[in-house]
Amino acid sequence: FADEDYQSEILLQLRRRCELQVSLDTRTPHFSAFMACVDRGSWQECPQSFPWSQHPGLNLLEVRSRNNAGVEGIISTATLEM
């Protein structure tokens, strides 16, 4: 498999002021779950689509996929300055 097969895609859509709807996609073989980290916090399992609330300053969202063997994919990042 190529590295890009383990890359997650982040799609952002404005829901309302200071909140974006995040939608994730991946081609990870034997996909198990998405993982997300907000503002350098801890990594947590997340759904394929979820709201992301922003705050003043730099907002950071990192996501990656994980497969059934526990192998984690490449980190994809979205940053937003408010």
PDB file of C-alpha atoms in Angstrom:
ATOM      1  CA  PHE A   1       0.000   0.000   0.000  1.00  0.00           C
ATOM      2  CA  ALA A   2       1.141   3.546  -0.686  1.00  0.00           C
ATOM      3  CA  ASP A   3       1.523   6.168   2.052  1.00  0.00           C
ATOM      4  CA  GLU A   4      -1.416   8.136   0.668  1.00  0.00           C
ATOM      5  CA  ASP A   5      -3.643   5.114   1.380  1.00  0.00           C
ATOM      6  CA  TYR A   6      -3.129   5.876   5.074  1.00  0.00           C
ATOM      7  CA  GLN A   7      -3.835   9.614   4.725  1.00  0.00           C
ATOM      8  CA  SER A   8      -7.090  11.056   6.081  1.00  0.00           C
ATOM      9  CA  GLU A   9      -8.922  13.813   4.231  1.00  0.00           C
ATOM     10  CA  ILE A  10     -10.457  16.707   6.185  1.00  0.00           C
ATOM     11  CA  LEU A  11     -13.479  18.518   4.729  1.00  0.00           C
ATOM     12  CA  LEU A  12     -14.683  21.645   6.583  1.00  0.00           C
ATOM     13  CA  GLN A  13     -18.068  23.327   6.269  1.00  0.00           C
ATOM     14  CA  LEU A  14     -19.171  26.454   8.162  1.00  0.00           C
ATOM     15  CA  ARG A  15     -22.114  25.606  10.433  1.00  0.00           C
ATOM     16  CA  ARG A  16     -22.388  28.886  12.304  1.00  0.00           C
ATOM     17  CA  ARG A  17     -20.050  31.565  13.595  1.00  0.00           C
ATOM     18  CA  CYS A  18     -17.082  29.946  15.378  1.00  0.00           C
ATOM     19  CA  GLU A  19     -18.146  26.393  14.498  1.00  0.00           C
ATOM     20  CA  LEU A  20     -17.202  24.216  11.550  1.00  0.00           C
ATOM     21  CA  GLN A  21     -18.586  20.834  10.597  1.00  0.00           C
ATOM     22  CA  VAL A  22     -15.716  18.389  10.063  1.00  0.00           C
ATOM     23  CA  SER A  23     -16.160  15.432   7.707  1.00  0.00           C
ATOM     24  CA  LEU A  24     -13.404  12.829   7.380  1.00  0.00           C
ATOM     25  CA  ASP A  25     -12.573  10.318   4.674  1.00  0.00           C
ATOM     26  CA  THR A  26      -9.769   7.801   4.162  1.00  0.00           C
ATOM     27  CA  ARG A  27      -8.634   4.965   1.922  1.00  0.00           C
ATOM     28  CA  THR A  28      -6.932   3.178   4.833  1.00  0.00           C
ATOM     29  CA  PRO A  29      -6.924  -0.584   4.200  1.00  0.00           C
ATOM     30  CA  HIS A  30      -8.831  -2.501   6.899  1.00  0.00           C
ATOM     31  CA  PHE A  31     -10.017   0.804   8.398  1.00  0.00           C
ATOM     32  CA  SER A  32     -11.076   0.671  12.048  1.00  0.00           C
ATOM     33  CA  ALA A  33     -11.484   4.239  13.365  1.00  0.00           C
ATOM     34  CA  PHE A  34     -10.643   7.902  13.046  1.00  0.00           C
ATOM     35  CA  MET A  35      -8.603   9.608  15.775  1.00  0.00           C
ATOM     36  CA  ALA A  36      -8.611  13.371  16.442  1.00  0.00           C
ATOM     37  CA  CYS A  37      -6.506  15.761  18.498  1.00  0.00           C
ATOM     38  CA  VAL A  38      -7.692  19.342  19.102  1.00  0.00           C
ATOM     39  CA  ASP A  39      -5.248  22.102  20.103  1.00  0.00           C
ATOM     40  CA  ARG A  40      -2.509  19.593  20.966  1.00  0.00           C
ATOM     41  CA  GLY A  41      -4.740  17.789  23.473  1.00  0.00           C
ATOM     42  CA  SER A  42      -4.961  14.028  23.760  1.00  0.00           C
ATOM     43  CA  TRP A  43      -5.815  11.788  20.813  1.00  0.00           C
ATOM     44  CA  GLN A  44      -9.358  10.412  20.977  1.00  0.00           C
ATOM     45  CA  GLU A  45     -11.485   8.254  18.726  1.00  0.00           C
ATOM     46  CA  CYS A  46     -13.971  10.398  16.810  1.00  0.00           C
ATOM     47  CA  PRO A  47     -16.901   9.911  14.430  1.00  0.00           C
ATOM     48  CA  GLN A  48     -16.574  10.469  10.686  1.00  0.00           C
ATOM     49  CA  SER A  49     -18.418  13.795  11.045  1.00  0.00           C
ATOM     50  CA  PHE A  50     -18.420  16.155  14.054  1.00  0.00           C
ATOM     51  CA  PRO A  51     -18.630  19.877  14.966  1.00  0.00           C
ATOM     52  CA  TRP A  52     -15.383  21.750  15.697  1.00  0.00           C
ATOM     53  CA  SER A  53     -15.764  24.917  17.781  1.00  0.00           C
ATOM     54  CA  GLN A  54     -13.181  27.668  17.383  1.00  0.00           C
ATOM     55  CA  HIS A  55     -11.762  30.115  19.932  1.00  0.00           C
ATOM     56  CA  PRO A  56      -9.788  33.365  19.553  1.00  0.00           C
ATOM     57  CA  GLY A  57      -6.213  32.691  18.434  1.00  0.00           C
ATOM     58  CA  LEU A  58      -4.807  29.649  16.675  1.00  0.00           C
ATOM     59  CA  ASN A  59      -7.088  26.607  16.378  1.00  0.00           C
ATOM     60  CA  LEU A  60      -5.472  23.287  15.492  1.00  0.00           C
ATOM     61  CA  LEU A  61      -7.181  20.062  14.420  1.00  0.00           C
ATOM     62  CA  GLU A  62      -5.164  16.909  13.710  1.00  0.00           C
ATOM     63  CA  VAL A  63      -6.731  13.663  12.502  1.00  0.00           C
ATOM     64  CA  ARG A  64      -5.487  10.239  11.474  1.00  0.00           C
ATOM     65  CA  SER A  65      -6.940   6.857  10.718  1.00  0.00           C
ATOM     66  CA  ARG A  66      -6.256   3.562  12.445  1.00  0.00           C
ATOM     67  CA  ASN A  67      -6.651   0.109  10.943  1.00  0.00           C
ATOM     68  CA  ASN A  68      -7.777  -3.172  12.496  1.00  0.00           C
ATOM     69  CA  ALA A  69      -4.158  -4.071  13.384  1.00  0.00           C
ATOM     70  CA  GLY A  70      -3.775  -0.803  15.345  1.00  0.00           C
ATOM     71  CA  VAL A  71      -1.508   0.816  12.742  1.00  0.00           C
ATOM     72  CA  GLU A  72      -2.045   4.575  12.751  1.00  0.00           C
ATOM     73  CA  GLY A  73      -2.091   6.567   9.541  1.00  0.00           C
ATOM     74  CA  ILE A  74      -0.391   9.800   8.560  1.00  0.00           C
ATOM     75  CA  ILE A  75      -1.549  12.885  10.485  1.00  0.00           C
ATOM     76  CA  SER A  76      -3.643  15.404   8.518  1.00  0.00           C
ATOM     77  CA  THR A  77      -3.826  18.935   9.941  1.00  0.00           C
ATOM     78  CA  ALA A  78      -6.197  21.890   9.712  1.00  0.00           C
ATOM     79  CA  THR A  79      -5.326  25.237  11.297  1.00  0.00           C
ATOM     80  CA  LEU A  80      -7.502  28.298  11.618  1.00  0.00           C
ATOM     81  CA  GLU A  81      -6.580  31.726  13.031  1.00  0.00           C
ATOM     82  CA  MET A  82      -9.500  33.587  14.624  1.00  0.00           C
TER      83      MET A  82
END
